[in-house]
Coordinates of C-alpha atoms in Angstrom, one line a residue:
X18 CA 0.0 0.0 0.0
X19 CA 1.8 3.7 -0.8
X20 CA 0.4 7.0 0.2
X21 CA 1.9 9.6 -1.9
X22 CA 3.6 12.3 0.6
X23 CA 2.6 16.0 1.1
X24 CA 4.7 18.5 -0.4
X25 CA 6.1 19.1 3.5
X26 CA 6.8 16.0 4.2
X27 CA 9.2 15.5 0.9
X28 CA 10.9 18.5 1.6
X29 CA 11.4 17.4 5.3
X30 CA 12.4 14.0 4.0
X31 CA 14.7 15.4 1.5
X32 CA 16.8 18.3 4.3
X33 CA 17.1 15.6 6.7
X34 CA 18.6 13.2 4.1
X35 CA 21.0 16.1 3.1
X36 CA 22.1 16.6 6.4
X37 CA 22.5 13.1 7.5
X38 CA 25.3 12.9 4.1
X39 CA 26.8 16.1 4.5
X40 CA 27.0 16.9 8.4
X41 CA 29.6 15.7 10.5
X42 CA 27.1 14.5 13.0
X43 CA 28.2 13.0 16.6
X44 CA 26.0 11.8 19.0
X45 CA 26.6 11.1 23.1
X46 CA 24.2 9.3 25.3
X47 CA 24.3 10.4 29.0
X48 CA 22.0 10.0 31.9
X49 CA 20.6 12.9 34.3
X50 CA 19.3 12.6 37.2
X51 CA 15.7 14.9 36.9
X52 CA 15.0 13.8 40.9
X53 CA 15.1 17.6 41.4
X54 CA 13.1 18.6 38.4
X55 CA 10.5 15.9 39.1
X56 CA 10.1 17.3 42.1
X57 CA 9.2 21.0 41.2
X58 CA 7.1 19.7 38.4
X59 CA 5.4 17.2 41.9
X60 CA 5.0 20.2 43.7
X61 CA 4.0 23.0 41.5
X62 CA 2.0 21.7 38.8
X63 CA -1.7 21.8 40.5
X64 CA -0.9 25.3 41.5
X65 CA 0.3 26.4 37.7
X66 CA -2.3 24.7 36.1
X67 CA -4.7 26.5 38.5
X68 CA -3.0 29.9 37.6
X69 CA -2.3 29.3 34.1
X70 CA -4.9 27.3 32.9
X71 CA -1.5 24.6 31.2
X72 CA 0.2 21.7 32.2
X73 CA 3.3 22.3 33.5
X74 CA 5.4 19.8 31.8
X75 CA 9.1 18.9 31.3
X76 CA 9.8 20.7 28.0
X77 CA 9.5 24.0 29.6
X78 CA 12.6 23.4 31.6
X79 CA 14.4 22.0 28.8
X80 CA 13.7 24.6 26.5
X81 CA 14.4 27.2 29.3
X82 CA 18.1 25.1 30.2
X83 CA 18.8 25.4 26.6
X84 CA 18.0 28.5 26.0
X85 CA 20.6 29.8 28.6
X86 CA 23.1 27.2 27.8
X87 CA 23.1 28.4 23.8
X88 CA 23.4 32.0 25.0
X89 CA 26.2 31.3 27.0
X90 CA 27.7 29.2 24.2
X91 CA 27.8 30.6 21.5
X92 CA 29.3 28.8 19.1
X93 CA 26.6 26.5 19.3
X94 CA 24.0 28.7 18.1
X95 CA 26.1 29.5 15.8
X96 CA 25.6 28.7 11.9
X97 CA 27.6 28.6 8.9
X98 CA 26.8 30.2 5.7
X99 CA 29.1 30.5 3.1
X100 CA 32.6 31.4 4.1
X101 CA 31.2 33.2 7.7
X102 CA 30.1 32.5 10.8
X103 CA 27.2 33.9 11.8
X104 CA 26.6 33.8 15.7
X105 CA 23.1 34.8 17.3
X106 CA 22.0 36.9 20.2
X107 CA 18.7 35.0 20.6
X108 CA 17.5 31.3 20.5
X109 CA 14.7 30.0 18.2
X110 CA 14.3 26.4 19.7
X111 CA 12.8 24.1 17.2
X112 CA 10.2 21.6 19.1
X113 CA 9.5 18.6 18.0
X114 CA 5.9 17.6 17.8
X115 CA 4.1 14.6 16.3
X116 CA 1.6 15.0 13.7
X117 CA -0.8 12.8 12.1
X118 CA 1.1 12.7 8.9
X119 CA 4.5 12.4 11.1
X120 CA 6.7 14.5 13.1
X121 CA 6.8 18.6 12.3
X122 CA 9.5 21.2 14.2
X123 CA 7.5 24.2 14.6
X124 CA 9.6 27.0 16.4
X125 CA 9.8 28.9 19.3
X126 CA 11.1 32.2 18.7
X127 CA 13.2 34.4 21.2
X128 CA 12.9 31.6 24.0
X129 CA 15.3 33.3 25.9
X130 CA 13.4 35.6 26.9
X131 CA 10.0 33.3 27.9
X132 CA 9.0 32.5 31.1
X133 CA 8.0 28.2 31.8
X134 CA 4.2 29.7 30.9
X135 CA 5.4 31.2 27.8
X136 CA 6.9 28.1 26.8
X137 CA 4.2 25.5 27.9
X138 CA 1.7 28.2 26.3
X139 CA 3.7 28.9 22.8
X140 CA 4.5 24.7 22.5
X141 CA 0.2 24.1 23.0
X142 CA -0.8 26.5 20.3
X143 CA 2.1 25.2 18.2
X144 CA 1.2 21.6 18.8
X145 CA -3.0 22.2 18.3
X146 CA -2.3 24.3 14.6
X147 CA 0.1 21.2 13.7
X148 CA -2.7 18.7 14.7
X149 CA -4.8 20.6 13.1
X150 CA -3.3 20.8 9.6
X151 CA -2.8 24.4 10.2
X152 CA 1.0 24.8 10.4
X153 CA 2.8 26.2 8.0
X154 CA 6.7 26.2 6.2
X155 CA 7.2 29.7 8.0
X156 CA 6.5 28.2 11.9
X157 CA 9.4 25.7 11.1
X158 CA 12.0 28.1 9.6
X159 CA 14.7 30.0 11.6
X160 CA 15.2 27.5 14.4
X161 CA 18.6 27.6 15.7
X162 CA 18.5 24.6 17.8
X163 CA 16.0 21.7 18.0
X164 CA 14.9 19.4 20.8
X165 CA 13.5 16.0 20.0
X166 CA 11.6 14.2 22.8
X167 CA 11.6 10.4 22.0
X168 CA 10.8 9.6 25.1
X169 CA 7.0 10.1 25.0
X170 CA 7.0 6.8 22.6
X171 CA 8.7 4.7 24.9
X172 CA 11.9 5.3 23.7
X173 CA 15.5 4.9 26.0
X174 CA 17.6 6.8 23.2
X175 CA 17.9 7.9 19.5
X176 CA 20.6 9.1 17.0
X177 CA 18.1 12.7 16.0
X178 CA 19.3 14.1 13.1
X179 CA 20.4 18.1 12.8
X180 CA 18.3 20.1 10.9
X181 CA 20.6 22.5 9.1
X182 CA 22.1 25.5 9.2
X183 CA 21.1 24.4 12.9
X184 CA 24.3 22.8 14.6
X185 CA 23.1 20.7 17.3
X186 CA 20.0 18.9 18.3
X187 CA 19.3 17.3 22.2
X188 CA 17.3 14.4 22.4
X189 CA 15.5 13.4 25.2
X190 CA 14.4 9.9 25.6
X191 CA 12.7 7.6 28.9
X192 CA 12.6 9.2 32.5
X193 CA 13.0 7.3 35.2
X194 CA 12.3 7.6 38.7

């Protein structure tokens, strides 16, 4: 049985493909411990939902760890294009979410600057419009980082691939208690 693929998902198909023979990929597995993390989410997340009217989940602090981590780094928000560098003041954090026609990157813009709401808020109406059939190319360009969160399938850990002219990608996998 084939199912001829959207327009989207061929040119999705066809970047990561590129990437995957042309990127000097590397990939390193290591375990966290998220006791702390688990435990604000534990004790907070009646009294957010309450305020905010959203879950609070674990992406928020992910987003809002990378966020400050790319900031501080650099050269890891960093892209090349033609014979430069070019090296951003801000982080557009590409999000992962699935779809019923497959997985889409929508991104967040400026997440350096977002609160855990914000994020939690901004990843909801990103995820609904991509359920929906409603996203477009333009709410998946300009990421400068992506994170990948295998882990809600069941997965323990993945080789994600970089979505160019992005330079690194974090994947998050099964947690644990």
């Amino acid at each position: 049985n084939r199912v001829a693929m959207t327009r989207m998902r061929m040119r999705i198909a066809e970047r990561l493909k590129d990437a995957q023979n042309t990127a000097a990929m590397l990939t390193t597995f290591n375990e966290i411990d998220m006791s702390n993390i688990m435990a604000i989410r534990s004790k907070y997340k009646d009294q957010f939902l309450d305020k905010h009217g959203a879950k609070l989940g674990f992406m928020s602090a992910f987003v809002a760890a990378s966020s400050k981590a790319l900031i501080n780094f650099p050269q890891v928000n960093a892209a090349i294009d033609g014979k430069e560098i070019v090296y951003r003041s801000y982080a557009d954090i590409s999000v992962a979410v699935a779809t019923p026609t497959g997985l889409v990157t929508p991104v967040l813009r400026n997440t350096e600057n977002m609160s855990f709401y914000d994020i939690e808020a901004e990843i909801a109406a990103l995820g609904k419009k991509a359920r929906d059939g409603k996203i477009a190319i333009e709410d998946m360009l300009g990421g400068t980082f992506t994170i990948s969160n295998g882990g809600v399938y069941g997965s323990l850990m993945g080789t994600p691939i970089i979505n160019p002219p992005q330079t690194a990608i974090l994947g998050m996998h099964g947690i644990f208690k």
